[in-house]
Coordinates of C-alpha atoms in Angstrom, one line a residue:
Q1 CA 0.0 0.0 0.0
A2 CA 1.2 3.5 -0.8
S3 CA 2.1 5.9 1.9
I4 CA 3.4 9.5 2.1
V5 CA 7.1 9.5 3.0
G6 CA 7.4 13.3 3.3
T7 CA 6.3 16.6 1.7
V8 CA 8.2 19.5 0.2
P9 CA 6.2 22.8 0.0
V10 CA 6.4 24.8 -3.2
K11 CA 7.9 28.3 -3.1
W12 CA 5.0 29.8 -5.0
S13 CA 1.6 28.1 -4.8
L14 CA 0.3 29.6 -8.0
W15 CA 3.6 28.7 -9.9
P16 CA 4.7 25.3 -8.8
S17 CA 7.8 23.8 -10.3
Y18 CA 7.4 21.1 -13.0
K19 CA 8.7 17.7 -11.8
H20 CA 9.1 14.7 -14.1
S21 CA 11.2 12.4 -12.0
F22 CA 13.2 12.3 -8.8
G23 CA 16.3 10.7 -7.3
I24 CA 16.4 8.1 -4.5
T25 CA 19.2 6.6 -2.5
D26 CA 19.2 4.1 0.5
N27 CA 18.3 6.9 2.9
Y28 CA 17.2 9.9 1.0
V29 CA 14.9 11.2 -1.7
I30 CA 16.1 14.1 -3.9
F31 CA 13.7 16.4 -5.6
I32 CA 14.9 19.0 -8.1
E33 CA 13.0 22.2 -7.9
Q34 CA 13.8 23.6 -11.4
P35 CA 12.7 27.0 -12.7
M36 CA 10.1 25.5 -15.1
Y37 CA 6.9 26.7 -13.6
M38 CA 3.2 25.8 -14.1
N39 CA 0.7 28.7 -14.2
V40 CA -2.0 27.3 -12.0
M41 CA -4.4 30.2 -12.9
K42 CA -4.3 29.2 -16.6
I43 CA -4.9 25.5 -15.7
M44 CA -7.9 26.4 -13.5
M45 CA -9.6 28.7 -16.2
P46 CA -12.8 27.5 -17.8
K47 CA -12.4 24.9 -20.5
F48 CA -13.2 27.3 -23.4
V49 CA -10.3 29.6 -22.2
T50 CA -7.7 27.1 -21.0
P51 CA -5.2 26.3 -23.7
K52 CA -5.5 22.7 -25.1
R53 CA -1.8 21.8 -24.5
I54 CA -0.1 21.7 -21.1
A55 CA 3.1 23.2 -22.7
S56 CA 1.3 26.6 -23.0
V57 CA 1.0 27.0 -19.2
M58 CA 4.7 26.3 -18.6
Q59 CA 7.3 29.0 -18.3
F60 CA 11.1 28.8 -17.7
D61 CA 12.9 31.4 -15.7
K62 CA 16.7 31.2 -16.4
K63 CA 17.4 33.8 -13.7
T64 CA 16.2 31.5 -10.9
P65 CA 18.6 28.9 -9.6
V66 CA 17.7 25.2 -9.2
Q67 CA 17.3 23.9 -5.7
F68 CA 17.9 20.4 -4.6
H69 CA 15.5 19.3 -1.9
V70 CA 16.8 16.3 0.2
V71 CA 14.3 14.4 2.3
E72 CA 15.2 11.7 4.8
K73 CA 13.3 8.5 4.1
A74 CA 13.3 7.4 7.8
T75 CA 11.8 10.7 9.2
G76 CA 10.1 12.3 6.2
K77 CA 11.9 15.6 7.1
E78 CA 13.7 17.8 4.6
L79 CA 17.4 18.6 5.4
T80 CA 17.7 22.3 6.4
T81 CA 20.7 22.7 4.1
T82 CA 19.9 24.7 0.9
Y83 CA 21.6 23.3 -2.2
L84 CA 21.5 25.5 -5.2
T85 CA 23.0 25.5 -8.8
D86 CA 22.6 27.4 -12.0
A87 CA 19.2 27.1 -13.8
F88 CA 18.6 24.1 -15.9
F89 CA 15.7 21.9 -17.0
T90 CA 15.5 18.1 -16.7
F91 CA 13.1 15.3 -17.4
H92 CA 15.1 12.3 -16.3
H93 CA 17.4 11.3 -13.5
I94 CA 20.0 8.6 -14.3
N95 CA 21.0 7.4 -10.8
A96 CA 21.8 8.6 -7.3
Y97 CA 23.8 7.1 -4.5
E98 CA 25.5 7.9 -1.2
E99 CA 29.3 7.8 -0.7
E100 CA 31.5 9.0 2.1
G101 CA 29.0 11.6 3.4
H102 CA 27.9 12.8 -0.1
L103 CA 24.9 12.4 -2.3
V104 CA 25.8 11.8 -5.9
V105 CA 23.0 12.9 -8.3
D106 CA 23.2 12.2 -12.0
A107 CA 20.6 13.6 -14.5
C108 CA 20.1 14.6 -18.1
C109 CA 20.1 18.4 -18.1
Y110 CA 19.1 21.1 -20.6
E111 CA 20.4 24.6 -20.5
N112 CA 16.8 26.0 -20.7
G113 CA 13.2 24.9 -21.1
E114 CA 12.9 25.3 -24.9
I115 CA 12.8 21.5 -25.3
I116 CA 9.1 21.6 -24.2
Q117 CA 8.2 23.5 -27.3
D118 CA 10.6 21.5 -29.5
L119 CA 8.8 18.3 -28.6
L120 CA 5.4 19.5 -29.8
L121 CA 4.1 17.1 -32.5
E122 CA 4.0 19.8 -35.2
N123 CA 7.7 20.5 -34.6
L124 CA 8.7 16.9 -34.5
R125 CA 7.0 16.3 -37.8
K126 CA 9.4 18.8 -39.4
G127 CA 12.1 16.2 -39.0
D128 CA 14.8 18.6 -37.7
V129 CA 16.4 18.1 -34.3
P130 CA 16.7 21.6 -32.8
K131 CA 19.9 22.7 -31.1
Q132 CA 18.0 23.2 -27.9
A133 CA 17.4 19.4 -27.7
A134 CA 20.8 18.8 -26.3
A135 CA 20.6 17.3 -22.8
M136 CA 24.0 16.6 -21.3
A137 CA 24.5 14.1 -18.5
R138 CA 25.6 15.9 -15.4
R139 CA 26.7 14.9 -12.0
Y140 CA 25.9 17.0 -8.9
V141 CA 27.5 16.1 -5.6
L142 CA 25.7 17.3 -2.4
P143 CA 27.7 17.1 0.8
L144 CA 25.6 15.9 3.7
P145 CA 25.6 18.1 6.8
D146 CA 28.1 17.4 9.6
S147 CA 29.4 19.1 12.7
K148 CA 32.6 20.3 11.2
A149 CA 33.2 24.0 11.0
V150 CA 33.3 25.1 7.3
K151 CA 34.7 28.3 6.0
C152 CA 32.8 30.4 3.5
G153 CA 34.1 29.7 -0.1
E154 CA 35.4 26.2 0.8
N155 CA 34.6 23.3 -1.5
L156 CA 32.9 20.7 0.6
V157 CA 33.3 17.8 -1.9
S158 CA 36.0 15.5 -0.7
L159 CA 35.5 12.5 -3.0
S160 CA 38.6 11.2 -4.6
Y161 CA 37.1 11.3 -8.1
G162 CA 35.2 13.7 -10.3
T163 CA 35.2 17.5 -10.8
A164 CA 31.9 18.5 -9.2
T165 CA 32.1 21.1 -6.5
A166 CA 29.9 22.4 -3.7
V167 CA 30.9 25.7 -2.1
R168 CA 29.4 27.3 1.0
Q169 CA 28.2 30.8 0.4
E170 CA 28.1 33.7 2.8
D171 CA 24.4 33.2 3.4
G172 CA 25.0 29.5 4.4
N173 CA 23.7 28.1 1.1
I174 CA 25.7 25.4 -0.7
Y175 CA 26.3 26.3 -4.4
C176 CA 27.0 23.3 -6.6
T177 CA 28.9 23.1 -9.9
P178 CA 28.4 19.9 -11.9
E179 CA 30.7 17.5 -13.6
V180 CA 29.7 16.9 -17.2
L181 CA 29.6 13.1 -17.8
S182 CA 28.8 13.1 -21.6
R183 CA 30.6 14.7 -24.5
E184 CA 27.5 14.3 -26.7
P185 CA 23.8 15.0 -26.1
V186 CA 22.1 12.1 -24.3
E187 CA 18.6 11.3 -23.1
L188 CA 16.4 8.5 -21.7
C189 CA 19.4 7.0 -19.9
Q190 CA 19.4 3.6 -18.4
I191 CA 21.8 1.7 -16.2
N192 CA 21.9 -1.9 -14.9
Y193 CA 19.3 -1.0 -12.3
G194 CA 19.1 -4.6 -11.1
Q195 CA 22.7 -4.4 -9.9
Y196 CA 23.5 -0.7 -9.5
N197 CA 20.4 1.2 -8.6
K198 CA 21.3 3.5 -5.7
K199 CA 24.9 2.3 -5.9
K200 CA 28.1 3.7 -7.4
Y201 CA 28.3 2.6 -11.0
R202 CA 30.4 3.0 -14.1
Y203 CA 28.2 2.9 -17.2
F204 CA 25.0 4.3 -18.4
Y205 CA 23.3 3.9 -21.8
G206 CA 21.1 6.4 -23.6
M207 CA 19.7 7.9 -26.8
S208 CA 22.0 10.4 -28.6
W209 CA 21.9 12.3 -31.8
G210 CA 24.3 14.4 -33.9

């Protein structure tokens, strides 16, 4: 039977963030609050006024950073640490796992939200793959809170591999910079989930295009 593990309140009730998937590890659930917003007022308008396609009520704000919400599975409570990064849009997570006091979160990320319009049927029928349809596999590393004193501007990622960083800001927020895992655009990624779901892994497979 289904049950509620925890809840994450939206920043703006009339402009909730669009979510397509989420990350999960042994002990945490990771939600990406991306700046692709749904206009609730347009959705609630009478049928003869409401646009026929959901894409018309979606709006991307490139000036608003992404926030990673981390919820403890055991308690249902969200960590008080605020993890931020530059704006991006994503449909699909690849995998997430815990290692040495870090959460490693991999996802297929677009620079903006134009892919929503690019995937409209009338645009797909043109046969051209737009430049905006270029999701890159990225890895974000979120350091879990501990009792150590941390200096402002210090990189909190201490893993022995990768180039992702997470730097504490003056306001106490953690600003994350990703490692790019793919040299070519990639989407709909899969891994050997039977063996490596929520675990450190080496390979992923996905759809790409030139």
